[in-house]
Short mmCIF file of C-alpha atoms in Angstrom, two decimals:
data_model
loop_
_atom_site.label_atom_id
_atom_site.label_comp_id
_atom_site.label_asym_id
_atom_site.label_seq_id
_atom_site.Cartn_x
_atom_site.Cartn_y
_atom_site.Cartn_z
CA MET A 1398 -13.91 -12.28 10.99
CA LEU A 1399 -11.59 -9.56 11.30
CA MET A 1400 -12.73 -6.91 9.07
CA LEU A 1401 -9.49 -4.74 7.82
CA ASN A 1402 -10.68 -1.16 6.64
CA SER A 1403 -8.17 1.41 5.06
CA GLY A 1404 -7.32 2.96 8.42
CA ARG A 1405 -5.94 -0.72 9.90
CA LEU A 1406 -4.25 -1.46 6.96
CA PHE A 1407 -2.47 1.86 6.95
CA ILE A 1408 -1.81 1.18 10.60
CA LEU A 1409 -0.24 -2.49 10.19
CA GLY A 1410 1.85 -1.06 7.21
CA LEU A 1411 3.15 1.41 9.32
CA TRP A 1412 4.27 -1.25 12.14
CA ALA A 1413 5.20 -3.13 9.57
CA VAL A 1414 7.79 -0.05 8.47
CA GLY A 1415 8.62 0.45 11.91
CA ILE A 1416 9.85 -2.93 12.21
CA VAL A 1417 12.10 -3.07 9.16
CA THR A 1418 13.27 0.20 9.88
CA GLY A 1419 14.68 -1.02 13.29
CA LEU A 1420 16.09 -4.11 11.87
CA VAL A 1421 18.00 -2.12 9.12
CA ALA A 1422 19.13 0.97 11.50
CA ALA A 1423 20.44 -1.87 13.75
CA ARG A 1424 22.02 -4.32 11.45
CA ALA A 1425 22.93 -2.50 8.24
CA PRO A 1426 22.92 1.39 8.86
CA HIS A 1427 24.39 1.85 5.92
CA LEU A 1428 21.15 1.07 3.81
CA LEU A 1429 19.17 3.62 5.38
CA PRO A 1430 18.44 6.78 3.03
CA VAL A 1431 20.14 9.02 5.08
CA PRO A 1432 21.97 9.64 8.56
CA THR A 1433 18.33 10.13 10.24
CA PRO A 1434 17.21 9.08 13.28
CA ALA A 1435 15.34 5.51 13.33
CA LEU A 1436 11.92 7.53 14.09
CA ILE A 1437 12.05 9.62 11.06
CA VAL A 1438 11.68 6.96 8.40
CA PRO A 1439 7.86 5.72 9.71
CA LEU A 1440 6.92 9.33 10.06
CA ALA A 1441 8.23 10.27 6.03
CA VAL A 1442 6.43 6.92 5.01
CA ALA A 1443 2.94 8.24 6.85
CA LEU A 1444 3.26 11.34 5.07
CA VAL A 1445 4.23 9.62 1.37
CA ALA A 1446 1.02 7.15 2.05
CA ASP A 1447 -1.43 9.62 3.27
CA LEU A 1448 -0.79 11.40 0.29
CA ALA A 1449 -0.80 8.70 -2.01
CA LEU A 1450 -4.23 7.52 -0.71
CA ARG A 1451 -5.74 11.36 -0.78
CA PRO A 1452 -7.10 11.03 -4.02
CA SER A 1453 -8.83 7.57 -3.68
CA ILE A 1454 -9.98 9.02 -0.28
CA GLU A 1455 -11.53 12.11 -2.12
CA ALA A 1456 -13.04 9.92 -5.01
CA GLY A 1457 -14.88 7.92 -2.18
CA ARG A 1458 -13.10 4.97 -2.88
CA ILE A 1459 -11.82 4.06 0.56
CA ALA A 1460 -12.83 5.55 3.78
CA PRO A 1461 -11.01 8.11 5.13
CA ILE A 1462 -8.48 7.38 7.52
CA THR A 1463 -8.97 9.07 11.22
CA MET A 1464 -6.32 11.32 12.97
CA ASN A 1465 -6.45 8.45 15.92
CA GLU A 1466 -5.41 5.99 13.17
CA ARG A 1467 -2.59 8.17 12.21
CA ALA A 1468 -1.49 8.69 15.43
CA VAL A 1469 -1.71 5.26 16.58
CA GLY A 1470 0.45 4.04 13.23
CA VAL A 1471 2.89 6.56 13.81
CA ILE A 1472 3.66 6.40 17.24
CA GLY A 1473 3.14 2.19 16.97
CA ALA A 1474 6.28 2.32 14.03
CA GLY A 1475 8.44 5.26 16.12
CA LEU A 1476 8.36 3.12 19.30
CA ALA A 1477 8.61 -0.35 17.08
CA ALA A 1478 11.71 1.30 14.94
CA VAL A 1479 13.48 2.81 18.16
CA LEU A 1480 12.87 -0.01 20.71
CA LEU A 1481 14.19 -2.44 18.13
CA LEU A 1482 17.46 -0.54 17.58
CA ALA A 1483 17.86 -0.48 21.14
CA VAL A 1484 17.69 -3.89 21.44
CA LEU A 1485 19.57 -5.27 18.86
CA GLU A 1486 22.32 -2.84 19.33
CA SER A 1487 23.35 -3.77 23.01
#
């Protein structure tokens, strides 16, 4: 059975944000909050999620998210957003 810890959920959540960002940027760019590259939205969401999880991590309720998990999540989300944007705009 696949066990999902906080790091894996962080990665999956960011990948979902990347996919949604790519789809929105390609189909309805006016819905993005500010005119930014599609790569910036997953990065901003990662920062906000990391700050929101910090109290639970410090209290010991969830396991800390490693730098590798952060990197995989942000880079994967950015690639998903940019690739979807490139494919759907062509």
